[in-house]
Amino acid sequence: MSTSILVTGGTGTLGRAVVARLREAGHDPRVMSRRPGPGHVVADLVTGDGVDAALDGVDIVINCATTLRGERDVVATRTLVEAFRRAGCRHLVHVSIVGVDRIHFGYYNGKLASEEVVRAVPHTILRATQFHDLLRTIFAVLAKLPVMFVPRLRFQPVDVRDVAARLVELALGDPIGRAPDFGGPEVRDAVDLARSHLAGRRRLIVPFSLPGKAFRAYRAGGNLTPEHADGKITFEEDR
Ligand SMILES: NC(=O)c1ccc[n+]([C@@H]2O[C@H](COP(=O)([O-])OP(=O)(O)OC[C@H]3O[C@@H](n4cnc5c(N)ncnc54)[C@H](OP(=O)(O)O)[C@@H]3O)[C@@H](O)[C@H]2O)c1
């Protein structure tokens, strides 16, 4: 009997890469989305609509769904975990963020609380650093002005294809609880990354700092995992 795999958030930035990786490996994953589409099972993790049906007959769930609001994320994760239990699934692989226990603000607090919720079932949690796509999206917005204000921070950006490969590897193994963190190949200054993103376009880059604990924790490198620079694809290689 073949293994049935569900990717929640399979239409998102990371989820699409996970689905592609699974297909390359010969699997035929179900994709949970709130919208109908080819190969989709329609469900909503916040309202609970369609979730039991989406998990029916599933062995492995790779949870790449996020609502971008901390407390909603916890609700969504709880809904998923309860349905996972009812359906008798075998392994829940959950994506989190490096530093959620060191940096405290709404979204990260929700991610940390979600990790706790996931621990109720056989699980593997993978914390990753910031995706290239996230930084490029932020830089694209910042570059709209002639002066580009860039936070005085460091990042260890990672390519979602690298994260997806690791998630699939973990998903096909036994649940191991918290996996070693997963970071991109290089720790870089945000200013340096912004310059690289501009690729020769002329902007005056002005670094800025913000007050507050969250920025300080970020500035202290709470978002980094230099000892796990496991991603292969650099920021420049992902254009
Ligand atoms: N972005 C980063 O730099 C980064 C770094 C480390 C870890 N992560 C984590 O990686 C995961 C994926 O992030 P991402 O950037 O790929 O997210 P994304 O592109 O914003 O995608 C979010 C996904 O969640 C689904 N979703 C949203 N609300 C839902 C709901 N109520 N019910 C069911 N599905 C819902 C969306 O599906 P539909 O819209 O199709 O319904 C979409 O596929 C998240 O857990 C995030 O915290 C992100």
PDB file of C-alpha atoms and ligand atoms in Angstrom:
ATOM      1  CA  MET A   1       0.000   0.000   0.000  1.00  0.00           C
ATOM      2  CA  SER A   2       1.468   3.419  -0.914  1.00  0.00           C
ATOM      3  CA  THR A   3       1.970   6.175   1.661  1.00  0.00           C
ATOM      4  CA  SER A   4      -0.566   8.961   1.556  1.00  0.00           C
ATOM      5  CA  ILE A   5       0.915  12.423   2.163  1.00  0.00           C
ATOM      6  CA  LEU A   6      -0.954  15.679   2.736  1.00  0.00           C
ATOM      7  CA  VAL A   7       0.776  19.049   2.390  1.00  0.00           C
ATOM      8  CA  THR A   8      -1.115  21.810   4.176  1.00  0.00           C
ATOM      9  CA  GLY A   9      -0.198  25.206   2.780  1.00  0.00           C
ATOM     10  CA  GLY A  10       0.843  23.348  -0.367  1.00  0.00           C
ATOM     11  CA  THR A  11      -0.032  26.426  -2.453  1.00  0.00           C
ATOM     12  CA  GLY A  12       2.341  28.686  -0.470  1.00  0.00           C
ATOM     13  CA  THR A  13       5.976  29.630  -1.091  1.00  0.00           C
ATOM     14  CA  LEU A  14       7.454  26.689   0.820  1.00  0.00           C
ATOM     15  CA  GLY A  15       4.516  24.329   0.286  1.00  0.00           C
ATOM     16  CA  ARG A  16       4.822  24.518  -3.528  1.00  0.00           C
ATOM     17  CA  ALA A  17       8.490  23.505  -3.262  1.00  0.00           C
ATOM     18  CA  VAL A  18       7.562  20.616  -0.942  1.00  0.00           C
ATOM     19  CA  VAL A  19       4.887  19.381  -3.347  1.00  0.00           C
ATOM     20  CA  ALA A  20       7.351  19.596  -6.256  1.00  0.00           C
ATOM     21  CA  ARG A  21       9.989  17.682  -4.291  1.00  0.00           C
ATOM     22  CA  LEU A  22       7.506  14.956  -3.323  1.00  0.00           C
ATOM     23  CA  ARG A  23       6.427  14.570  -6.948  1.00  0.00           C
ATOM     24  CA  GLU A  24      10.072  14.312  -8.060  1.00  0.00           C
ATOM     25  CA  ALA A  25      10.445  11.497  -5.517  1.00  0.00           C
ATOM     26  CA  GLY A  26       7.469   9.658  -7.059  1.00  0.00           C
ATOM     27  CA  HIS A  27       4.783  10.592  -4.502  1.00  0.00           C
ATOM     28  CA  ASP A  28       1.358  11.973  -5.308  1.00  0.00           C
ATOM     29  CA  PRO A  29       0.631  14.347  -2.412  1.00  0.00           C
ATOM     30  CA  ARG A  30      -2.723  15.882  -1.565  1.00  0.00           C
ATOM     31  CA  VAL A  31      -2.614  19.667  -1.304  1.00  0.00           C
ATOM     32  CA  MET A  32      -4.798  21.407   1.257  1.00  0.00           C
ATOM     33  CA  SER A  33      -5.997  24.864   0.216  1.00  0.00           C
ATOM     34  CA  ARG A  34      -8.948  27.112   0.995  1.00  0.00           C
ATOM     35  CA  ARG A  35      -9.480  27.371  -2.757  1.00  0.00           C
ATOM     36  CA  PRO A  36     -10.302  24.635  -5.266  1.00  0.00           C
ATOM     37  CA  GLY A  37      -7.609  23.735  -7.780  1.00  0.00           C
ATOM     38  CA  PRO A  38      -6.029  20.718  -9.450  1.00  0.00           C
ATOM     39  CA  GLY A  39      -5.090  18.126  -6.786  1.00  0.00           C
ATOM     40  CA  HIS A  40      -6.493  20.321  -3.990  1.00  0.00           C
ATOM     41  CA  VAL A  41      -8.583  19.220  -1.051  1.00  0.00           C
ATOM     42  CA  VAL A  42     -10.503  22.282   0.059  1.00  0.00           C
ATOM     43  CA  ALA A  43     -10.319  22.944   3.803  1.00  0.00           C
ATOM     44  CA  ASP A  44      -9.859  25.804   6.225  1.00  0.00           C
ATOM     45  CA  LEU A  45      -7.730  25.252   9.322  1.00  0.00           C
ATOM     46  CA  VAL A  46      -9.144  28.301  11.088  1.00  0.00           C
ATOM     47  CA  THR A  47     -12.851  27.457  10.719  1.00  0.00           C
ATOM     48  CA  GLY A  48     -12.236  23.684  10.636  1.00  0.00           C
ATOM     49  CA  ASP A  49     -14.344  23.289   7.465  1.00  0.00           C
ATOM     50  CA  GLY A  50     -13.286  20.257   5.411  1.00  0.00           C
ATOM     51  CA  VAL A  51     -10.297  19.376   7.629  1.00  0.00           C
ATOM     52  CA  ASP A  52     -11.456  15.878   8.687  1.00  0.00           C
ATOM     53  CA  ALA A  53     -12.169  14.944   5.085  1.00  0.00           C
ATOM     54  CA  ALA A  54      -8.782  16.306   4.002  1.00  0.00           C
ATOM     55  CA  LEU A  55      -6.965  14.074   6.506  1.00  0.00           C
ATOM     56  CA  ASP A  56      -9.032  10.960   5.867  1.00  0.00           C
ATOM     57  CA  GLY A  57      -6.704   8.081   4.915  1.00  0.00           C
ATOM     58  CA  VAL A  58      -3.560  10.214   5.256  1.00  0.00           C
ATOM     59  CA  ASP A  59      -0.367   8.783   6.827  1.00  0.00           C
ATOM     60  CA  ILE A  60       1.943  11.798   6.811  1.00  0.00           C
ATOM     61  CA  VAL A  61       1.073  15.492   7.100  1.00  0.00           C
ATOM     62  CA  ILE A  62       3.632  18.173   6.202  1.00  0.00           C
ATOM     63  CA  ASN A  63       2.311  21.391   7.710  1.00  0.00           C
ATOM     64  CA  CYS A  64       3.384  24.411   5.667  1.00  0.00           C
ATOM     65  CA  ALA A  65       0.193  26.410   6.328  1.00  0.00           C
ATOM     66  CA  THR A  66       0.407  29.744   8.079  1.00  0.00           C
ATOM     67  CA  THR A  67      -2.093  32.493   8.689  1.00  0.00           C
ATOM     68  CA  LEU A  68       0.516  35.215   9.390  1.00  0.00           C
ATOM     69  CA  ARG A  69      -1.269  36.122  12.641  1.00  0.00           C
ATOM     70  CA  GLY A  70       0.178  34.523  15.775  1.00  0.00           C
ATOM     71  CA  GLU A  71      -2.986  33.629  17.662  1.00  0.00           C
ATOM     72  CA  ARG A  72      -4.759  32.415  14.495  1.00  0.00           C
ATOM     73  CA  ASP A  73      -1.800  30.210  13.710  1.00  0.00           C
ATOM     74  CA  VAL A  74      -2.244  28.477  17.059  1.00  0.00           C
ATOM     75  CA  VAL A  75      -5.954  27.920  16.350  1.00  0.00           C
ATOM     76  CA  ALA A  76      -5.095  26.477  12.919  1.00  0.00           C
ATOM     77  CA  THR A  77      -2.416  24.187  14.362  1.00  0.00           C
ATOM     78  CA  ARG A  78      -4.788  22.955  17.077  1.00  0.00           C
ATOM     79  CA  THR A  79      -7.457  22.177  14.491  1.00  0.00           C
ATOM     80  CA  LEU A  80      -4.904  20.240  12.458  1.00  0.00           C
ATOM     81  CA  VAL A  81      -3.592  18.266  15.451  1.00  0.00           C
ATOM     82  CA  GLU A  82      -7.096  17.300  16.596  1.00  0.00           C
ATOM     83  CA  ALA A  83      -8.060  16.115  13.108  1.00  0.00           C
ATOM     84  CA  PHE A  84      -4.699  14.294  12.810  1.00  0.00           C
ATOM     85  CA  ARG A  85      -5.556  12.334  15.970  1.00  0.00           C
ATOM     86  CA  ARG A  86      -9.084  11.489  14.839  1.00  0.00           C
ATOM     87  CA  ALA A  87      -7.789  10.295  11.463  1.00  0.00           C
ATOM     88  CA  GLY A  88      -5.078   8.129  13.097  1.00  0.00           C
ATOM     89  CA  CYS A  89      -2.282   9.642  10.997  1.00  0.00           C
ATOM     90  CA  ARG A  90       1.297   8.521  11.639  1.00  0.00           C
ATOM     91  CA  HIS A  91       3.630  11.536  11.365  1.00  0.00           C
ATOM     92  CA  LEU A  92       3.119  15.306  11.532  1.00  0.00           C
ATOM     93  CA  VAL A  93       5.998  17.366  10.171  1.00  0.00           C
ATOM     94  CA  HIS A  94       5.723  20.986  11.222  1.00  0.00           C
ATOM     95  CA  VAL A  95       7.669  24.007   9.984  1.00  0.00           C
ATOM     96  CA  SER A  96       8.780  26.661  12.435  1.00  0.00           C
ATOM     97  CA  ILE A  97      11.321  29.483  12.524  1.00  0.00           C
ATOM     98  CA  VAL A  98      14.844  29.643  13.969  1.00  0.00           C
ATOM     99  CA  GLY A  99      14.809  31.832  17.080  1.00  0.00           C
ATOM    100  CA  VAL A 100      11.102  31.676  17.991  1.00  0.00           C
ATOM    101  CA  ASP A 101      12.219  31.008  21.556  1.00  0.00           C
ATOM    102  CA  ARG A 102      14.663  33.961  21.544  1.00  0.00           C
ATOM    103  CA  ILE A 103      12.722  36.663  19.688  1.00  0.00           C
ATOM    104  CA  HIS A 104       9.352  37.684  21.059  1.00  0.00           C
ATOM    105  CA  PHE A 105       6.614  39.352  19.030  1.00  0.00           C
ATOM    106  CA  GLY A 106       3.130  38.345  17.941  1.00  0.00           C
ATOM    107  CA  TYR A 107       3.832  36.041  14.983  1.00  0.00           C
ATOM    108  CA  TYR A 108       6.856  34.359  16.594  1.00  0.00           C
ATOM    109  CA  ASN A 109       4.962  33.857  19.876  1.00  0.00           C
ATOM    110  CA  GLY A 110       2.257  32.084  17.876  1.00  0.00           C
ATOM    111  CA  LYS A 111       4.857  29.897  16.157  1.00  0.00           C
ATOM    112  CA  LEU A 112       6.348  28.914  19.519  1.00  0.00           C
ATOM    113  CA  ALA A 113       2.914  28.105  20.971  1.00  0.00           C
ATOM    114  CA  SER A 114       2.115  26.056  17.844  1.00  0.00           C
ATOM    115  CA  GLU A 115       5.224  23.938  18.412  1.00  0.00           C
ATOM    116  CA  GLU A 116       3.813  23.081  21.843  1.00  0.00           C
ATOM    117  CA  VAL A 117       0.467  22.076  20.294  1.00  0.00           C
ATOM    118  CA  VAL A 118       2.194  19.797  17.774  1.00  0.00           C
ATOM    119  CA  ARG A 119       3.990  17.905  20.569  1.00  0.00           C
ATOM    120  CA  ALA A 120       0.694  16.136  21.420  1.00  0.00           C
ATOM    121  CA  VAL A 121       1.079  13.797  18.412  1.00  0.00           C
ATOM    122  CA  PRO A 122       3.967  11.898  16.751  1.00  0.00           C
ATOM    123  CA  HIS A 123       5.836  14.793  15.175  1.00  0.00           C
ATOM    124  CA  THR A 124       8.970  16.322  13.751  1.00  0.00           C
ATOM    125  CA  ILE A 125       9.521  20.081  14.018  1.00  0.00           C
ATOM    126  CA  LEU A 126      11.952  21.809  11.658  1.00  0.00           C
ATOM    127  CA  ARG A 127      12.890  25.411  12.372  1.00  0.00           C
ATOM    128  CA  ALA A 128      14.259  27.238   9.308  1.00  0.00           C
ATOM    129  CA  THR A 129      15.825  30.661   8.798  1.00  0.00           C
ATOM    130  CA  GLN A 130      14.314  33.399   6.573  1.00  0.00           C
ATOM    131  CA  PHE A 131      13.488  32.373   3.010  1.00  0.00           C
ATOM    132  CA  HIS A 132      15.088  34.182   0.043  1.00  0.00           C
ATOM    133  CA  ASP A 133      11.569  34.995  -1.173  1.00  0.00           C
ATOM    134  CA  LEU A 134      10.697  36.821   2.063  1.00  0.00           C
ATOM    135  CA  LEU A 135      13.804  39.009   1.877  1.00  0.00           C
ATOM    136  CA  ARG A 136      13.305  39.732  -1.829  1.00  0.00           C
ATOM    137  CA  THR A 137       9.684  40.717  -1.143  1.00  0.00           C
ATOM    138  CA  ILE A 138      10.795  43.082   1.647  1.00  0.00           C
ATOM    139  CA  PHE A 139      13.636  44.551  -0.448  1.00  0.00           C
ATOM    140  CA  ALA A 140      11.286  45.079  -3.411  1.00  0.00           C
ATOM    141  CA  VAL A 141       9.032  47.209  -1.181  1.00  0.00           C
ATOM    142  CA  LEU A 142      11.966  49.095   0.386  1.00  0.00           C
ATOM    143  CA  ALA A 143      13.457  49.783  -3.056  1.00  0.00           C
ATOM    144  CA  LYS A 144      10.371  51.709  -4.178  1.00  0.00           C
ATOM    145  CA  LEU A 145      11.841  54.868  -2.602  1.00  0.00           C
ATOM    146  CA  PRO A 146      15.021  56.530  -3.917  1.00  0.00           C
ATOM    147  CA  VAL A 147      16.478  56.084  -0.411  1.00  0.00           C
ATOM    148  CA  MET A 148      16.373  52.477   0.736  1.00  0.00           C
ATOM    149  CA  PHE A 149      16.013  52.141   4.524  1.00  0.00           C
ATOM    150  CA  VAL A 150      17.410  48.752   5.548  1.00  0.00           C
ATOM    151  CA  PRO A 151      17.422  47.329   9.091  1.00  0.00           C
ATOM    152  CA  ARG A 152      20.810  46.950  10.744  1.00  0.00           C
ATOM    153  CA  LEU A 153      20.435  43.163  11.001  1.00  0.00           C
ATOM    154  CA  ARG A 154      21.990  39.943   9.790  1.00  0.00           C
ATOM    155  CA  PHE A 155      20.171  37.164   8.011  1.00  0.00           C
ATOM    156  CA  GLN A 156      21.027  33.613   7.001  1.00  0.00           C
ATOM    157  CA  PRO A 157      18.662  33.351   4.066  1.00  0.00           C
ATOM    158  CA  VAL A 158      17.699  29.920   2.832  1.00  0.00           C
ATOM    159  CA  ASP A 159      16.190  28.681  -0.402  1.00  0.00           C
ATOM    160  CA  VAL A 160      12.801  26.983  -0.061  1.00  0.00           C
ATOM    161  CA  ARG A 161      14.021  24.152  -2.331  1.00  0.00           C
ATOM    162  CA  ASP A 162      16.677  23.288   0.254  1.00  0.00           C
ATOM    163  CA  VAL A 163      14.138  23.444   3.096  1.00  0.00           C
ATOM    164  CA  ALA A 164      11.684  21.345   1.068  1.00  0.00           C
ATOM    165  CA  ALA A 165      14.286  18.644   0.437  1.00  0.00           C
ATOM    166  CA  ARG A 166      15.010  18.412   4.171  1.00  0.00           C
ATOM    167  CA  LEU A 167      11.314  18.365   5.079  1.00  0.00           C
ATOM    168  CA  VAL A 168      10.622  15.516   2.663  1.00  0.00           C
ATOM    169  CA  GLU A 169      13.579  13.559   4.023  1.00  0.00           C
ATOM    170  CA  LEU A 170      12.272  14.051   7.574  1.00  0.00           C
ATOM    171  CA  ALA A 171       8.685  13.246   6.598  1.00  0.00           C
ATOM    172  CA  LEU A 172       9.634   9.889   5.105  1.00  0.00           C
ATOM    173  CA  GLY A 173      11.487   8.906   8.297  1.00  0.00           C
ATOM    174  CA  ASP A 174      10.151   8.300  11.800  1.00  0.00           C
ATOM    175  CA  PRO A 175       8.993  11.197  14.014  1.00  0.00           C
ATOM    176  CA  ILE A 176      12.028  12.611  15.867  1.00  0.00           C
ATOM    177  CA  GLY A 177      10.584  15.583  17.782  1.00  0.00           C
ATOM    178  CA  ARG A 178      12.635  18.728  17.211  1.00  0.00           C
ATOM    179  CA  ALA A 179      15.061  18.253  14.320  1.00  0.00           C
ATOM    180  CA  PRO A 180      18.335  20.194  14.154  1.00  0.00           C
ATOM    181  CA  ASP A 181      17.685  23.733  12.903  1.00  0.00           C
ATOM    182  CA  PHE A 182      18.089  24.429   9.196  1.00  0.00           C
ATOM    183  CA  GLY A 183      19.807  27.577   7.944  1.00  0.00           C
ATOM    184  CA  GLY A 184      21.020  29.000   4.680  1.00  0.00           C
ATOM    185  CA  PRO A 185      24.656  28.657   3.577  1.00  0.00           C
ATOM    186  CA  GLU A 186      25.782  32.191   4.591  1.00  0.00           C
ATOM    187  CA  VAL A 187      25.198  34.727   7.358  1.00  0.00           C
ATOM    188  CA  ARG A 188      25.000  38.143   5.680  1.00  0.00           C
ATOM    189  CA  ASP A 189      24.383  41.769   6.603  1.00  0.00           C
ATOM    190  CA  ALA A 190      20.976  42.989   5.443  1.00  0.00           C
ATOM    191  CA  VAL A 191      22.703  45.942   3.732  1.00  0.00           C
ATOM    192  CA  ASP A 192      24.876  43.567   1.725  1.00  0.00           C
ATOM    193  CA  LEU A 193      21.831  41.468   0.744  1.00  0.00           C
ATOM    194  CA  ALA A 194      19.903  44.610  -0.221  1.00  0.00           C
ATOM    195  CA  ARG A 195      22.768  45.729  -2.463  1.00  0.00           C
ATOM    196  CA  SER A 196      22.861  42.306  -4.071  1.00  0.00           C
ATOM    197  CA  HIS A 197      19.079  42.426  -4.582  1.00  0.00           C
ATOM    198  CA  LEU A 198      19.389  45.789  -6.359  1.00  0.00           C
ATOM    199  CA  ALA A 199      21.743  44.147  -8.884  1.00  0.00           C
ATOM    200  CA  GLY A 200      23.257  47.439 -10.014  1.00  0.00           C
ATOM    201  CA  ARG A 201      20.149  49.633  -9.647  1.00  0.00           C
ATOM    202  CA  ARG A 202      21.172  52.868  -7.932  1.00  0.00           C
ATOM    203  CA  ARG A 203      19.719  53.536  -4.477  1.00  0.00           C
ATOM    204  CA  LEU A 204      21.149  55.246  -1.437  1.00  0.00           C
ATOM    205  CA  ILE A 205      21.031  52.565   1.292  1.00  0.00           C
ATOM    206  CA  VAL A 206      20.481  53.914   4.816  1.00  0.00           C
ATOM    207  CA  PRO A 207      20.751  51.397   7.677  1.00  0.00           C
ATOM    208  CA  PHE A 208      18.403  51.926  10.620  1.00  0.00           C
ATOM    209  CA  SER A 209      17.849  50.456  14.095  1.00  0.00           C
ATOM    210  CA  LEU A 210      14.608  50.237  16.067  1.00  0.00           C
ATOM    211  CA  PRO A 211      14.061  50.349  19.803  1.00  0.00           C
ATOM    212  CA  GLY A 212      12.553  47.374  21.581  1.00  0.00           C
ATOM    213  CA  LYS A 213      13.363  43.863  22.710  1.00  0.00           C
ATOM    214  CA  ALA A 214      12.409  42.070  19.506  1.00  0.00           C
ATOM    215  CA  PHE A 215      14.762  44.161  17.353  1.00  0.00           C
ATOM    216  CA  ARG A 216      17.525  43.762  19.952  1.00  0.00           C
ATOM    217  CA  ALA A 217      17.101  39.987  19.991  1.00  0.00           C
ATOM    218  CA  TYR A 218      17.202  39.951  16.164  1.00  0.00           C
ATOM    219  CA  ARG A 219      20.241  42.217  16.194  1.00  0.00           C
ATOM    220  CA  ALA A 220      21.973  39.841  18.621  1.00  0.00           C
ATOM    221  CA  GLY A 221      21.606  37.111  16.001  1.00  0.00           C
ATOM    222  CA  GLY A 222      18.607  35.306  17.526  1.00  0.00           C
ATOM    223  CA  ASN A 223      17.390  34.517  13.996  1.00  0.00           C
ATOM    224  CA  LEU A 224      20.636  32.799  12.995  1.00  0.00           C
ATOM    225  CA  THR A 225      21.945  29.243  13.198  1.00  0.00           C
ATOM    226  CA  PRO A 226      25.516  29.435  11.846  1.00  0.00           C
ATOM    227  CA  GLU A 227      26.270  25.946  13.164  1.00  0.00           C
ATOM    228  CA  HIS A 228      23.560  24.616  10.816  1.00  0.00           C
ATOM    229  CA  ALA A 229      24.422  26.347   7.545  1.00  0.00           C
ATOM    230  CA  ASP A 230      22.986  23.339   5.724  1.00  0.00           C
ATOM    231  CA  GLY A 231      21.257  25.018   2.785  1.00  0.00           C
ATOM    232  CA  LYS A 232      23.228  24.903  -0.463  1.00  0.00           C
ATOM    233  CA  ILE A 233      21.647  27.564  -2.683  1.00  0.00           C
ATOM    234  CA  THR A 234      22.919  31.103  -2.051  1.00  0.00           C
ATOM    235  CA  PHE A 235      20.876  34.315  -2.254  1.00  0.00           C
ATOM    236  CA  GLU A 236      22.568  35.192  -5.562  1.00  0.00           C
ATOM    237  CA  GLU A 237      21.953  31.731  -7.037  1.00  0.00           C
ATOM    238  CA  ASP A 238      18.188  32.106  -6.484  1.00  0.00           C
ATOM    239  CA  ARG A 239      17.249  34.911  -8.844  1.00  0.00           C
TER     240      ARG A 239
HETATM  241  N1  LIG B   1       8.806  33.078   5.109  1.00  0.00           N
HETATM  242  C1  LIG B   1       9.903  32.769   5.795  1.00  0.00           C
HETATM  243  O1  LIG B   1      10.976  33.404   5.654  1.00  0.00           O
HETATM  244  C2  LIG B   1       9.875  31.593   6.754  1.00  0.00           C
HETATM  245  C3  LIG B   1      11.048  31.219   7.423  1.00  0.00           C
HETATM  246  C4  LIG B   1      11.016  30.087   8.280  1.00  0.00           C
HETATM  247  C5  LIG B   1       9.824  29.391   8.457  1.00  0.00           C
HETATM  248  N2  LIG B   1       8.689  29.810   7.804  1.00  0.00           N
HETATM  249  C6  LIG B   1       7.458  29.038   8.005  1.00  0.00           C
HETATM  250  O2  LIG B   1       7.239  28.288   6.815  1.00  0.00           O
HETATM  251  C7  LIG B   1       5.825  28.038   6.682  1.00  0.00           C
HETATM  252  C8  LIG B   1       5.375  28.404   5.269  1.00  0.00           C
HETATM  253  O3  LIG B   1       5.593  29.785   5.054  1.00  0.00           O
HETATM  254  P1  LIG B   1       5.351  30.429   3.614  1.00  0.00           P
HETATM  255  O4  LIG B   1       6.142  31.692   3.586  1.00  0.00           O
HETATM  256  O5  LIG B   1       5.559  29.393   2.547  1.00  0.00           O
HETATM  257  O6  LIG B   1       3.806  30.780   3.725  1.00  0.00           O
HETATM  258  P2  LIG B   1       2.834  31.409   2.585  1.00  0.00           P
HETATM  259  O7  LIG B   1       3.541  31.507   1.282  1.00  0.00           O
HETATM  260  O8  LIG B   1       2.242  32.643   3.179  1.00  0.00           O
HETATM  261  O9  LIG B   1       1.705  30.306   2.428  1.00  0.00           O
HETATM  262  C9  LIG B   1       0.742  30.129   3.420  1.00  0.00           C
HETATM  263  C10 LIG B   1      -0.072  28.895   3.091  1.00  0.00           C
HETATM  264  O10 LIG B   1      -0.985  28.669   4.178  1.00  0.00           O
HETATM  265  C11 LIG B   1      -2.261  28.374   3.639  1.00  0.00           C
HETATM  266  N3  LIG B   1      -3.289  28.854   4.551  1.00  0.00           N
HETATM  267  C12 LIG B   1      -3.445  30.115   5.031  1.00  0.00           C
HETATM  268  N4  LIG B   1      -4.516  30.182   5.832  1.00  0.00           N
HETATM  269  C13 LIG B   1      -5.062  28.934   5.848  1.00  0.00           C
HETATM  270  C14 LIG B   1      -6.208  28.377   6.484  1.00  0.00           C
HETATM  271  N5  LIG B   1      -7.010  29.115   7.266  1.00  0.00           N
HETATM  272  N6  LIG B   1      -6.476  27.070   6.276  1.00  0.00           N
HETATM  273  C15 LIG B   1      -5.676  26.304   5.482  1.00  0.00           C
HETATM  274  N7  LIG B   1      -4.584  26.781   4.849  1.00  0.00           N
HETATM  275  C16 LIG B   1      -4.285  28.087   5.036  1.00  0.00           C
HETATM  276  C17 LIG B   1      -2.320  29.085   2.291  1.00  0.00           C
HETATM  277  O11 LIG B   1      -3.162  28.320   1.448  1.00  0.00           O
HETATM  278  P3  LIG B   1      -4.403  28.921   0.587  1.00  0.00           P
HETATM  279  O12 LIG B   1      -4.218  30.419   0.516  1.00  0.00           O
HETATM  280  O13 LIG B   1      -4.257  28.232  -0.745  1.00  0.00           O
HETATM  281  O14 LIG B   1      -5.600  28.492   1.344  1.00  0.00           O
HETATM  282  C18 LIG B   1      -0.874  29.011   1.811  1.00  0.00           C
HETATM  283  O15 LIG B   1      -0.660  27.838   1.051  1.00  0.00           O
HETATM  284  C19 LIG B   1       5.155  28.841   7.807  1.00  0.00           C
HETATM  285  O16 LIG B   1       4.911  27.989   8.888  1.00  0.00           O
HETATM  286  C20 LIG B   1       6.207  29.878   8.189  1.00  0.00           C
HETATM  287  O17 LIG B   1       6.091  30.319   9.513  1.00  0.00           O
HETATM  288  C21 LIG B   1       8.685  30.880   6.957  1.00  0.00           C
END
